[in-house]
Coordinates of C-alpha atoms in Angstrom, one line a residue:
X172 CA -6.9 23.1 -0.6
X173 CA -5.4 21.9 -3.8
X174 CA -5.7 18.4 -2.5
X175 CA -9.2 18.4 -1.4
X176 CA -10.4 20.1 -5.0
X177 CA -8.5 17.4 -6.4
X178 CA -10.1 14.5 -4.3
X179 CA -13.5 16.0 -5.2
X180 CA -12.8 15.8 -8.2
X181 CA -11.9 12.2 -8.7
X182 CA -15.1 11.3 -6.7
X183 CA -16.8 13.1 -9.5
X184 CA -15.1 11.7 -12.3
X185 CA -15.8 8.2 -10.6
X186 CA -19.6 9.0 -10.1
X187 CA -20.0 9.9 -13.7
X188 CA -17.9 6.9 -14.6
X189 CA -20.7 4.2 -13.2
X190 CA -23.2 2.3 -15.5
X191 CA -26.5 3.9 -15.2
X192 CA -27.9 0.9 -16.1
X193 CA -32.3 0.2 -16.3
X194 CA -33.1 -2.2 -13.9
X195 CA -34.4 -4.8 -16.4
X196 CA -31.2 -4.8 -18.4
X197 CA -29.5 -5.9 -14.9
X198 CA -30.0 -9.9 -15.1
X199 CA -27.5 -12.0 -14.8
X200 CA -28.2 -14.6 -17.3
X201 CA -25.9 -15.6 -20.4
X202 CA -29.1 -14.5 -22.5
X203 CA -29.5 -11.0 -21.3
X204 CA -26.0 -10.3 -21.2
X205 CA -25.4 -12.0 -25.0
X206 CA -28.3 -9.7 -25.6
X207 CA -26.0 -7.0 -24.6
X208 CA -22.6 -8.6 -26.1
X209 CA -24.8 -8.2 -29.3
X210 CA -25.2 -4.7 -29.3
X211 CA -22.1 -3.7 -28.6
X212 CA -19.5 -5.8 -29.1
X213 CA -17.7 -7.1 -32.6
X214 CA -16.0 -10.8 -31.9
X215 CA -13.5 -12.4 -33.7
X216 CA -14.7 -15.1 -36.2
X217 CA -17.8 -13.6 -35.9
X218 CA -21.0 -15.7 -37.5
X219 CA -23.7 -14.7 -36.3
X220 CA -25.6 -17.9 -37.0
X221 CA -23.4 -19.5 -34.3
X222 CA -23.3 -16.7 -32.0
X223 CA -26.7 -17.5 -29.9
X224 CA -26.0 -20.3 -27.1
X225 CA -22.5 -18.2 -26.3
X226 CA -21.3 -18.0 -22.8
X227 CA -20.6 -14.5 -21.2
X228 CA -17.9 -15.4 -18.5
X229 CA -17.4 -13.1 -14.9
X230 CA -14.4 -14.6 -13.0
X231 CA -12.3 -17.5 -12.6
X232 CA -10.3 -20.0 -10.0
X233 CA -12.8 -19.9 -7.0
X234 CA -12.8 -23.8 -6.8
X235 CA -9.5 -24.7 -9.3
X236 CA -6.8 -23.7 -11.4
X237 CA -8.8 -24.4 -14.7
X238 CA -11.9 -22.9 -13.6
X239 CA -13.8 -20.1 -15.1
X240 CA -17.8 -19.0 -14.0
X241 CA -20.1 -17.6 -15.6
X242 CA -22.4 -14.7 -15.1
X243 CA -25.2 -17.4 -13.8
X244 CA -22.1 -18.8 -11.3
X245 CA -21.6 -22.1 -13.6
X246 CA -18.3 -23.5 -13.4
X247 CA -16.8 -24.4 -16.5
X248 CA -13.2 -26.0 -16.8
X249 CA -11.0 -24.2 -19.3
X250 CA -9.4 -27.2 -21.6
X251 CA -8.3 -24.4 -24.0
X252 CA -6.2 -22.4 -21.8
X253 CA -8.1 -19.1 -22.8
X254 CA -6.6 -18.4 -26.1
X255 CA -4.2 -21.0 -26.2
X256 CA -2.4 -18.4 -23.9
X257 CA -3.1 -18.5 -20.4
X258 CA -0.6 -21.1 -19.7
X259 CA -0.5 -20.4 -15.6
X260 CA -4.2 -20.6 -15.7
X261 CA -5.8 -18.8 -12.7
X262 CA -4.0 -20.1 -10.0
X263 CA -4.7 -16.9 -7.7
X264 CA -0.8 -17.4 -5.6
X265 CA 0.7 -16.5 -8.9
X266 CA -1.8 -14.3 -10.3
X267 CA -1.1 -12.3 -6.9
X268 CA 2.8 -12.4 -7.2
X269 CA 2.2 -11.8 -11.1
X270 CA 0.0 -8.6 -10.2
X271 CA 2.9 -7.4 -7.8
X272 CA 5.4 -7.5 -10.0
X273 CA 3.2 -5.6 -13.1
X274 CA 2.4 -2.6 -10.1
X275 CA 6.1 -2.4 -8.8
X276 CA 6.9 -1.9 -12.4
X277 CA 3.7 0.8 -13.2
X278 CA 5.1 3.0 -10.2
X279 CA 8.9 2.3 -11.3
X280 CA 8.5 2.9 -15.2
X281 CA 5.2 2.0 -17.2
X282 CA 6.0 2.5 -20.4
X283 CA 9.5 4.1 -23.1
X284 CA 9.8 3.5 -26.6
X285 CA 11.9 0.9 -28.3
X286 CA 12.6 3.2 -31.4
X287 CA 15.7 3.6 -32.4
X288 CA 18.3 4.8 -29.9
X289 CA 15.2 4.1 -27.0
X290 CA 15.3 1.6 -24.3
X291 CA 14.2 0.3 -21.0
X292 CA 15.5 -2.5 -18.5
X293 CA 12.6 -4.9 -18.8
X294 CA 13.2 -5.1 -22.3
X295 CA 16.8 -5.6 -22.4
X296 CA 16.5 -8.3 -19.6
X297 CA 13.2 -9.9 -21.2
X298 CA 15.3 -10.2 -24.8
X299 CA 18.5 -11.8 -23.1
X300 CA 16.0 -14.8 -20.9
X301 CA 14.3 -15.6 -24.3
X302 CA 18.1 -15.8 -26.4
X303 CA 19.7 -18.1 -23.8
X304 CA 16.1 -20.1 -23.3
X305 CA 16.5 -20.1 -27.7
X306 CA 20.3 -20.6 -27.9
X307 CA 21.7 -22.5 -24.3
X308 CA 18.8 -24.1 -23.2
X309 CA 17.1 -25.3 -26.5
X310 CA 20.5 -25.2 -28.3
X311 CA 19.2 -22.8 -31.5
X312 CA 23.1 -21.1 -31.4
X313 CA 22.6 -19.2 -34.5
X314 CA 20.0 -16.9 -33.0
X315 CA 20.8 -13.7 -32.1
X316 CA 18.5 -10.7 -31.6
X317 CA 14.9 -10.6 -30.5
X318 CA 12.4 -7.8 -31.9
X319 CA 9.4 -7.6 -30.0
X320 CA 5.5 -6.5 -30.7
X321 CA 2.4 -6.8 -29.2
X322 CA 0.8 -10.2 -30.4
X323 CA 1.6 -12.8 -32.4
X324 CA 0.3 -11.8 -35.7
X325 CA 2.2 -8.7 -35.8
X326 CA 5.6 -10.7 -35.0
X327 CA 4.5 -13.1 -38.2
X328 CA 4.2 -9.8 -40.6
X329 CA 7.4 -8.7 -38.9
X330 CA 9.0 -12.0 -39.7
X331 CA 7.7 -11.7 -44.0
X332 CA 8.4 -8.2 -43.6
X333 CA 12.5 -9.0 -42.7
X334 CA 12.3 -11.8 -45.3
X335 CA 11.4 -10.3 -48.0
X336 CA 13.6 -7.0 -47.2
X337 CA 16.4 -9.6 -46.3
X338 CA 16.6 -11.2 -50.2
X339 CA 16.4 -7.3 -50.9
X340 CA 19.3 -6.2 -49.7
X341 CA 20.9 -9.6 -51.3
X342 CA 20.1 -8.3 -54.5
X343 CA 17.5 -11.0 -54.9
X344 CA 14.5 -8.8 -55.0
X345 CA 12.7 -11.4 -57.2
X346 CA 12.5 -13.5 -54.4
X347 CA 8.7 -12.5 -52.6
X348 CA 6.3 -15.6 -52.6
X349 CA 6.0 -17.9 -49.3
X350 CA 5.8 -21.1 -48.8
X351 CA 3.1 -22.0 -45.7
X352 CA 0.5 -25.4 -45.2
X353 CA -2.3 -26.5 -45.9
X354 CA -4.9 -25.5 -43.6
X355 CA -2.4 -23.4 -41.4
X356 CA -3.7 -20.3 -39.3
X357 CA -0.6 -17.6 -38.3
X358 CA -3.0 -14.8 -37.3
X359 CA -5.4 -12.2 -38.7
X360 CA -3.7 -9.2 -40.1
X361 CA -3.5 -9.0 -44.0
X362 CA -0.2 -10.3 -45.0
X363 CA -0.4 -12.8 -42.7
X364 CA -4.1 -13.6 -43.3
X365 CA -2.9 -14.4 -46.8
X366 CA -0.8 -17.6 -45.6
X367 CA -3.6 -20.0 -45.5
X368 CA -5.7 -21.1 -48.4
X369 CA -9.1 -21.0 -46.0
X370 CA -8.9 -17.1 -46.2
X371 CA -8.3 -16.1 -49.7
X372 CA -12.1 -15.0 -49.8
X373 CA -11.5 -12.2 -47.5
X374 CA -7.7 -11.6 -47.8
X375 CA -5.2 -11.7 -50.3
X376 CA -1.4 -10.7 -51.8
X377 CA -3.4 -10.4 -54.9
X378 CA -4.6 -6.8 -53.7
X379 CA -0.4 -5.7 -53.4
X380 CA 0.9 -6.4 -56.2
X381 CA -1.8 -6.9 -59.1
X382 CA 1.0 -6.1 -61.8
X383 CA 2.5 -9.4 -61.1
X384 CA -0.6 -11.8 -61.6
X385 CA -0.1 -13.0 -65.2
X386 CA 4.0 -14.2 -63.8
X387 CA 2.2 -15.7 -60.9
X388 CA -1.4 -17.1 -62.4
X389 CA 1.6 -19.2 -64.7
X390 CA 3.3 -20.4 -61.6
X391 CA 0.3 -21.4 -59.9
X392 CA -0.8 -23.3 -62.8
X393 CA 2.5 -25.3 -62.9
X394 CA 1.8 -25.8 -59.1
X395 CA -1.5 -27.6 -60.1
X396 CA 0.6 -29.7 -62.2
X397 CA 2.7 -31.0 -59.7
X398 CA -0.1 -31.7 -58.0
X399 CA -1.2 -34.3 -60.0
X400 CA 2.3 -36.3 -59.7
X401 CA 3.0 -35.7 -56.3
X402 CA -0.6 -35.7 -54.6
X403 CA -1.2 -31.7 -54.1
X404 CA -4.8 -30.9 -53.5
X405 CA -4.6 -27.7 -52.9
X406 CA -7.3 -24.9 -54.3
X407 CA -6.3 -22.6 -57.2
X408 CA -8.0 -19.6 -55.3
X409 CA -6.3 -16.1 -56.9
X410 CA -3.7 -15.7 -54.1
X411 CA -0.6 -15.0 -56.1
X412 CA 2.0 -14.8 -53.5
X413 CA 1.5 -17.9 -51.1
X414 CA 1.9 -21.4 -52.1
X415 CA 0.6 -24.2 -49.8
X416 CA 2.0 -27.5 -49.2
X417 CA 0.5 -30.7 -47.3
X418 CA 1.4 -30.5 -43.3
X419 CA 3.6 -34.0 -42.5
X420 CA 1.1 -36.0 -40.5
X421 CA -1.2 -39.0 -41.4
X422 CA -4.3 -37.4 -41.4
X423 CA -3.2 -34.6 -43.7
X424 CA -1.5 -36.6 -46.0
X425 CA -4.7 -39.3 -46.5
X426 CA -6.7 -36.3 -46.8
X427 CA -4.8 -34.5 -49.5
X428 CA -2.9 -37.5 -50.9
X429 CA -5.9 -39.3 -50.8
X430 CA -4.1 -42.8 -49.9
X431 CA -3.1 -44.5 -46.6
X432 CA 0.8 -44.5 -45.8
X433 CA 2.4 -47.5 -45.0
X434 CA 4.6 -45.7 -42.4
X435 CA 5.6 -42.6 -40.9
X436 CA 8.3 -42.3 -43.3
X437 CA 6.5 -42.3 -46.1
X438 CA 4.6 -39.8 -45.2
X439 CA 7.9 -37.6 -44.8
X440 CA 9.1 -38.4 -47.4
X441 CA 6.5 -37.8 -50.3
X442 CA 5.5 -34.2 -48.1
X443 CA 9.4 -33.7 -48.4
X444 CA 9.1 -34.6 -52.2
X445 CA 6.3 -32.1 -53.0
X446 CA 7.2 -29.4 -51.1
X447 CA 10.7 -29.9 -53.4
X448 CA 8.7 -30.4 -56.6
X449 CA 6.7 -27.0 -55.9
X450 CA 10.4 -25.4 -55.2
X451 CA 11.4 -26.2 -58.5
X452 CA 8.2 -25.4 -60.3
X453 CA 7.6 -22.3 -59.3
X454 CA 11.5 -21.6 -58.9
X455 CA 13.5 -20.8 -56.4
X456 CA 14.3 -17.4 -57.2
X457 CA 11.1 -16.2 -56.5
X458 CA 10.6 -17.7 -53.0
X459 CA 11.5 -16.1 -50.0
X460 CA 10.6 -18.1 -47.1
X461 CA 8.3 -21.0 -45.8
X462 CA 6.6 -19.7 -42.8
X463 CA 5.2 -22.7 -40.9
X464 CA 3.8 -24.4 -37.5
X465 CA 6.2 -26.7 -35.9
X466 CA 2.9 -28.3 -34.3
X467 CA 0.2 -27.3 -36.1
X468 CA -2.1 -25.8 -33.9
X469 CA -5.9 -24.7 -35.3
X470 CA -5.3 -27.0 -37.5
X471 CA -6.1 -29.8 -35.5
X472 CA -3.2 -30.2 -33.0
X473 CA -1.2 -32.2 -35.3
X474 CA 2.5 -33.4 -34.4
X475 CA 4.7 -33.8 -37.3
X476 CA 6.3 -37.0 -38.3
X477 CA 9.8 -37.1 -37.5
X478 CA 12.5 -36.5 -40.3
X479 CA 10.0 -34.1 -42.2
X480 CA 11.3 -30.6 -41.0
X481 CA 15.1 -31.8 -40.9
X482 CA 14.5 -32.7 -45.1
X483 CA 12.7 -29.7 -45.1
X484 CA 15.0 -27.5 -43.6
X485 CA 18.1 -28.8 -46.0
X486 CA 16.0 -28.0 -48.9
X487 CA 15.2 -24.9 -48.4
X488 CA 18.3 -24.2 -47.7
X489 CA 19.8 -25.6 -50.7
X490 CA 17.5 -23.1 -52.5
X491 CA 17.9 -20.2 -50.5
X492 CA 14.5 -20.5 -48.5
X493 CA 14.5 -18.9 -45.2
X494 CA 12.5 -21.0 -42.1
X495 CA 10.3 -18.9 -40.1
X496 CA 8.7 -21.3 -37.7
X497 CA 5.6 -20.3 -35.8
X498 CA 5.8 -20.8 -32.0
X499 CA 2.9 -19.1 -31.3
X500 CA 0.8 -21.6 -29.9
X501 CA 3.4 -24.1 -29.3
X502 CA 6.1 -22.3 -27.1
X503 CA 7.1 -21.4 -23.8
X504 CA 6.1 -25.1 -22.4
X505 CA 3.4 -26.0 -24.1
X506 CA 5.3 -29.1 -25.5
X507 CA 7.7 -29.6 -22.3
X508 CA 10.7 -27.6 -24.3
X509 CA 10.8 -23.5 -24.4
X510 CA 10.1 -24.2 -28.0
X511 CA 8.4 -26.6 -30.0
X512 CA 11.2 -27.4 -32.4
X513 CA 13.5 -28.5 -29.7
X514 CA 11.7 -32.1 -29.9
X515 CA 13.3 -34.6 -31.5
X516 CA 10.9 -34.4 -34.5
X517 CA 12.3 -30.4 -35.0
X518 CA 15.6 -29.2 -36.2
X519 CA 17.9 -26.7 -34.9
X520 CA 19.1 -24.6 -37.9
X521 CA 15.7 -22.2 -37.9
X522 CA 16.7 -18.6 -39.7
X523 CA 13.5 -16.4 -37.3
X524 CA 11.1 -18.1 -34.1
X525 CA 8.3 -16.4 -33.6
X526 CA 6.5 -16.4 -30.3
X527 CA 3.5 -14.7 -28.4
X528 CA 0.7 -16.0 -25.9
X529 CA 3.3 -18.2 -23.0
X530 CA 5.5 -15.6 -23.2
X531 CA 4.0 -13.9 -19.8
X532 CA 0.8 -16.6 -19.8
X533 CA -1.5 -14.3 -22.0
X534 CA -1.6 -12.0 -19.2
X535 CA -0.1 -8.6 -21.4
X536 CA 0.2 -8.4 -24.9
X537 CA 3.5 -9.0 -25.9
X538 CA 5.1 -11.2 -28.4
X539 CA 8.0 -11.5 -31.3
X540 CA 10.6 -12.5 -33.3
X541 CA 13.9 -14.0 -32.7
X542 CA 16.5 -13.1 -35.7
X543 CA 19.1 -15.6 -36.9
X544 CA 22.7 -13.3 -36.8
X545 CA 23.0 -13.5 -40.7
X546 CA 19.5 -11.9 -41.3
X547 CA 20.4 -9.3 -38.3
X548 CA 23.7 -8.5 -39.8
X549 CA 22.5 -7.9 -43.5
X550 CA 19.3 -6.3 -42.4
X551 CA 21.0 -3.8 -40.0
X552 CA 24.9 -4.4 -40.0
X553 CA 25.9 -3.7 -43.6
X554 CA 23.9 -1.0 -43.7
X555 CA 23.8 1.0 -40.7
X556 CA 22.8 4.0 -42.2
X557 CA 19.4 2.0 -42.6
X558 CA 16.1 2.9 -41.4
X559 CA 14.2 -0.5 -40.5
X560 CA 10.3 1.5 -41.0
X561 CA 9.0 -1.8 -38.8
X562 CA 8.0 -1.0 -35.5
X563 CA 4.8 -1.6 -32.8
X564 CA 4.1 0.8 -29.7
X565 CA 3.8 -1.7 -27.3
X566 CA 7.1 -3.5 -28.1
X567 CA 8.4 -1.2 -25.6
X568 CA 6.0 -1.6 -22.8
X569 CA 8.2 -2.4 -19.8
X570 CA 5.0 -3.4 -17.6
X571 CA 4.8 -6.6 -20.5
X572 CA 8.4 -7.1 -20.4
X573 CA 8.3 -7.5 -16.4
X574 CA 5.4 -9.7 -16.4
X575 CA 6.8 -12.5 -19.0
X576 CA 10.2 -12.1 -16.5
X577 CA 7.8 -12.9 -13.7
X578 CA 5.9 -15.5 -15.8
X579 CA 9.6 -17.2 -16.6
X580 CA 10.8 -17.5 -12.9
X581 CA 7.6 -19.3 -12.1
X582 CA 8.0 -21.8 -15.3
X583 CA 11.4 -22.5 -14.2
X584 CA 11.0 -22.7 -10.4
X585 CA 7.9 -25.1 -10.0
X586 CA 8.7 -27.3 -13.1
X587 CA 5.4 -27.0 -14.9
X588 CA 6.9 -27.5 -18.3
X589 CA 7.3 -31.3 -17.0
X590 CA 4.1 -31.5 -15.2
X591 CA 1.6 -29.9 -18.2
X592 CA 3.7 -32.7 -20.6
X593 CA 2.8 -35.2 -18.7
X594 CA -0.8 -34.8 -18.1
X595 CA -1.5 -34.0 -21.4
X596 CA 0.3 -37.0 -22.4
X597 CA -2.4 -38.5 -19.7
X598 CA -5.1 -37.1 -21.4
X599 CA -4.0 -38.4 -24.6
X600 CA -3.6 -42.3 -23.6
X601 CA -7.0 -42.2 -21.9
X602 CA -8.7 -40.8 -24.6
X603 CA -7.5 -43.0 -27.3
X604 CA -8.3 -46.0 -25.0
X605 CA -11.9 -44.8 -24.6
X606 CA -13.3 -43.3 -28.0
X607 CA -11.5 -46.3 -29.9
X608 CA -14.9 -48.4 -30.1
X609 CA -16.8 -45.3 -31.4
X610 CA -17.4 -44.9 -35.6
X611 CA -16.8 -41.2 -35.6
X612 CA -13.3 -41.1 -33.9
X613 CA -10.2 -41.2 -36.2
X614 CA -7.5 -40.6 -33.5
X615 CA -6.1 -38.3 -31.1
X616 CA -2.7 -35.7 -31.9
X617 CA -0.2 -33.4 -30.2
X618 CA 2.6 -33.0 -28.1
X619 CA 2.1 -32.6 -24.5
X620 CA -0.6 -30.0 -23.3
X621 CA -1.9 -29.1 -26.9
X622 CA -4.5 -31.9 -27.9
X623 CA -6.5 -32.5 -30.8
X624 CA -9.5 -35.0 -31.0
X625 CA -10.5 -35.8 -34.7
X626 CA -13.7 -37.1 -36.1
X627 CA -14.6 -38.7 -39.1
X628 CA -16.6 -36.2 -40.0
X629 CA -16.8 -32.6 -40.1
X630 CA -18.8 -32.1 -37.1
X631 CA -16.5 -31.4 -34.5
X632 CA -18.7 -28.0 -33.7
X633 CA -21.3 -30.1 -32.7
X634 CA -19.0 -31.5 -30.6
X635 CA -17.9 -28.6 -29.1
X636 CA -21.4 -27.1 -28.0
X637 CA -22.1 -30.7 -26.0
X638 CA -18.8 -30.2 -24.2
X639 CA -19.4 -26.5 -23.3
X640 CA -23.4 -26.7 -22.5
X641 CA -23.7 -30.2 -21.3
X642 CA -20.4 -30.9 -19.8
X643 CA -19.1 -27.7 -19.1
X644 CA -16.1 -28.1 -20.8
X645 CA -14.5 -24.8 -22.7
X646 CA -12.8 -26.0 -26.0
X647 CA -12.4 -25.3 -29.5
X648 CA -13.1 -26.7 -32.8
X649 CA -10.7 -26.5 -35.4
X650 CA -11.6 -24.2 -38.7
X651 CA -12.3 -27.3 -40.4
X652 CA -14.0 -28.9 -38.2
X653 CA -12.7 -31.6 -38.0
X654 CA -11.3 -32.0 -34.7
X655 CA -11.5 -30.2 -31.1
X656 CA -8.5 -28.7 -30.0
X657 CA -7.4 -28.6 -26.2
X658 CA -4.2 -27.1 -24.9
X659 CA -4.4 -27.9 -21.1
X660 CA -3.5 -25.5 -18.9
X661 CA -0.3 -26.1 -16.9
X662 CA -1.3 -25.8 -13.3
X663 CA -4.6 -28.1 -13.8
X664 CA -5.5 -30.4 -11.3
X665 CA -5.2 -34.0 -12.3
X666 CA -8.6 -34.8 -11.1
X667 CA -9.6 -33.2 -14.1
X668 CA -8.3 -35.7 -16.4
X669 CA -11.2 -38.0 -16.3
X670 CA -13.7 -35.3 -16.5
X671 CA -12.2 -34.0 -19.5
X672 CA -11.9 -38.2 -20.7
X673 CA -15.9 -38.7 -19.7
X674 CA -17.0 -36.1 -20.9
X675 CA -15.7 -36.8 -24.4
X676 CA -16.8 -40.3 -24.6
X677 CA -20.3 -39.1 -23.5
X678 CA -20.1 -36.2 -26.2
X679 CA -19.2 -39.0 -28.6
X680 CA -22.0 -41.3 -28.1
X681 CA -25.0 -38.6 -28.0
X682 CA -23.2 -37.8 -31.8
X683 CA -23.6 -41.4 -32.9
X684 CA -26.8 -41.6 -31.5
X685 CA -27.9 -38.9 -33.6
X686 CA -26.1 -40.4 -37.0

């Protein structure tokens, strides 16, 4: 009897549950249902000039690997990869065997708590893959605990956060401002918001500490200074914390140096120079940590030259500078290694790698921060009597934990950090070869499956709406628009490649017909 009330009342509760919708609101075009995106929904980056002519996807992978439809049945390919984070793509064999694995583990154990004495299995299991991907496989031996959250911008706070308690505890408590790039992005919330220069409208360290901006507005100013000798053009903009530098790549430096390099190497060497000059300007002893993208990623998909981050890494730590490098976008495959800095343009002395979306292909939140052993042991160690007040509640969702486990086996078994390494390598040859006659293109960066295609001009979101409406193509323009930024999903099918190659060079003459 119990049982049948029960039932009667779940077919209820679904009843109630279901849309009542009006008939005319029920058309499946992009229009009607942007109509209702509109009046409901909030996006990220939202401009609302730019919002009309969006696309309201309903499913994905009837027809490919990379494909997504829309709610009129278009097929689109994804050459973003979602998010930058859906690194399996919608392969349905692995979404299936994915989806098993996530329900064995909701009817085994959902969900406990990381906090403080706390744990589950997935966790434990999930933490040791990523330290002997970090440490044997990628050969970063110094790292030694991983604390996990739900996303990547909460593993970046969590990284500043350990920093700055980290000099602390040293007795260096002058030590707070960060060092980060030039047009970087590390995520959304506010400490980490306040890394790049584009966003000091909306965010700012100013807004913490307000007692310290007549120390700071004199720092700044002797940044500007050093600017002058060492080719700084970076925006005196009130954010009294965060200091940024020029990213090592060609395009950067001409752009903020405002000359043409000879070579690679001089381009390490005069961003190794500044970043030293600003060092000792602003001292030492009040810098905590440079926070950076080992490949920068919404900045353009730019590759580093090589020898920059090893001259960077020695002086920092000749000054007492932690290294927090963002492998956000980058890791888990994305540049044939588990992590970025294992090319042989990174280093292998990092103090904290941070890491979200490849971790389980986007498909859960989950992401965070692996520790070197020195920051672990003064942080937690020498003063076990301690409370670290840092904590997320998903961190401890053993469903996320199983799913990344799930999403590692499949990496490891069919290869695919190999085979998304060497089509995006593909992709990148073909595309040089075919835009090189065309006015507007400057060149084409990355590092295996991330790809960035940059213009002359600022226009690359004009760009981006050919590819999506005309072409079909889902990408993304970079914040300063100068570029389109790909990261190609790993299981794609290679008859994609010229697709993606055509449709370019067609997007690139209707621009230059229009100039």
């Amino acid at each position: 009897m119990v049982e049948i009330q029960q039932r009667n009342i779940t077919q209820q509760s679904e009843q109630q549950l279901k849309p009542t919708l009006q008939p005319s609101a029920i058309q499946d075009t992009n229009e009607s249902w942007m109509r209702r995106d509109m009046d409901s929904v909030i996006h990220g980056r939202l401009m609302l000039d730019q919002h009309k002519g969006g696309i309201v996807f309903k499913s994905c992978g009837e027809k490919g690997n990379a494909e997504l439809i829309d709610v009129e049945g278009n097929s689109y390919l994804d050459a973003f990869s979602g998010l930058g984070n859906t690194s399996l793509g919608y392969n349905k064999e692995y979404l299936k065997e994915i989806a098993e694995t996530a329900y064995q583990q909701f009817i085994t154990l959902p969900f406990t708590s990381l906090q403080v004495h706390y744990a589950n299995v997935p966790a434990i299991l999930c933490a040791e893959k990523i330290l002997h991907y970090a440490r044997d496989v990628c050969g970063f031996t110094q790292l030694d605990k991983v604390f996990f959250s739900s996303g990547g911008s909460e593993c970046i706070e969590s990284a500043i956060h350990a920093s700055l308690l980290y000099w602390q505890s040293k007795g260096k408590s002058s030590k707070r401002k960060i060092i980060s790039f030039n047009n970087c992005y590390h995520g959304a919330t506010f400490a980490v918001s306040s890394l790049s220069e584009m966003q000091t409208s909306e965010f700012g360290y100013e807004r913490i500490l307000q007692e310290e901006r007549t120390l700071t507005e004199k720092a700044t100013d002797a940044l500007f200074k050093v600017g002058e000798i060492v080719g700084l053009k970076a925006s005196k903009s009130g954010l009294h914390e965060v200091i940024n530098v020029t990213f090592p790549h060609r395009f950067t430096y001409e752009d903020e140096f405002g000359k043409i390099p000879k070579d690679d190497s001089e381009v390490a060497d005069q961003c190794a120079e500044q970043l030293e000059a600003v060092i000792q300007q602003i001292g030492a002893d009040n810098i905590a940590a440079f926070v950076f993208e080992p490949l920068q990623g919404d900045g353009g998909g730019l590759d580093p030259v090589r020898d920059y981050f090893s001259m960077a890494n020695y002086i920092c730590k000749q000054n007492d500078i932690l290294m927090i490098a963002d492998e956000i976008m980058a890791g888990f495959g994305k540049t044939g290694k588990w992590f970025a800095l294992a090319n042989d343009w990174g280093f292998k002395d990092i103090d904290v790698i941070c890491f979200s979306k490849g971790v389980n292909s986007g498909l859960l939140p989950l992401g965070g921060a692996i520790f070197r052993k020195e920051i672990y042991d003064e942080l937690f160690a020498s003063h076990p009597n301690r409370m670290w007040w840092h904590d997320y509640t998903n961190g401890g969702n053993a469903v996320c934990h199983a799913v990344a486990l799930k999403v590692f086996e499949i990496y490891e078994r069919d290869r695919l950090f190999d085979r998304v390494f060497n089509l995006g390598n593909r992709i990148r040859d073909l595309l040089k070869e075919r835009l090189s006659d065309f006015s507007l293109f400057r060149g084409v960066t990355g590092c295996g499956g991330m790809i960035g295609v940059w213009l002359k001009q600022p226009i690359s979101g004009q760009l981006e709406m050919i590819l999506a409406h005309k072409h079909k193509i889902y990408c993304h323009k970079t914040r300063n628009e100068k570029a389109i930024l790909m990261n190609i999903i790993f299981t794609m099918e290679e008859e994609n490649i010229d697709r993606i190659v055509n449709a370019f060079y067609d997007g690139f003459r209707e621009l230059e017909s229009q100039q």
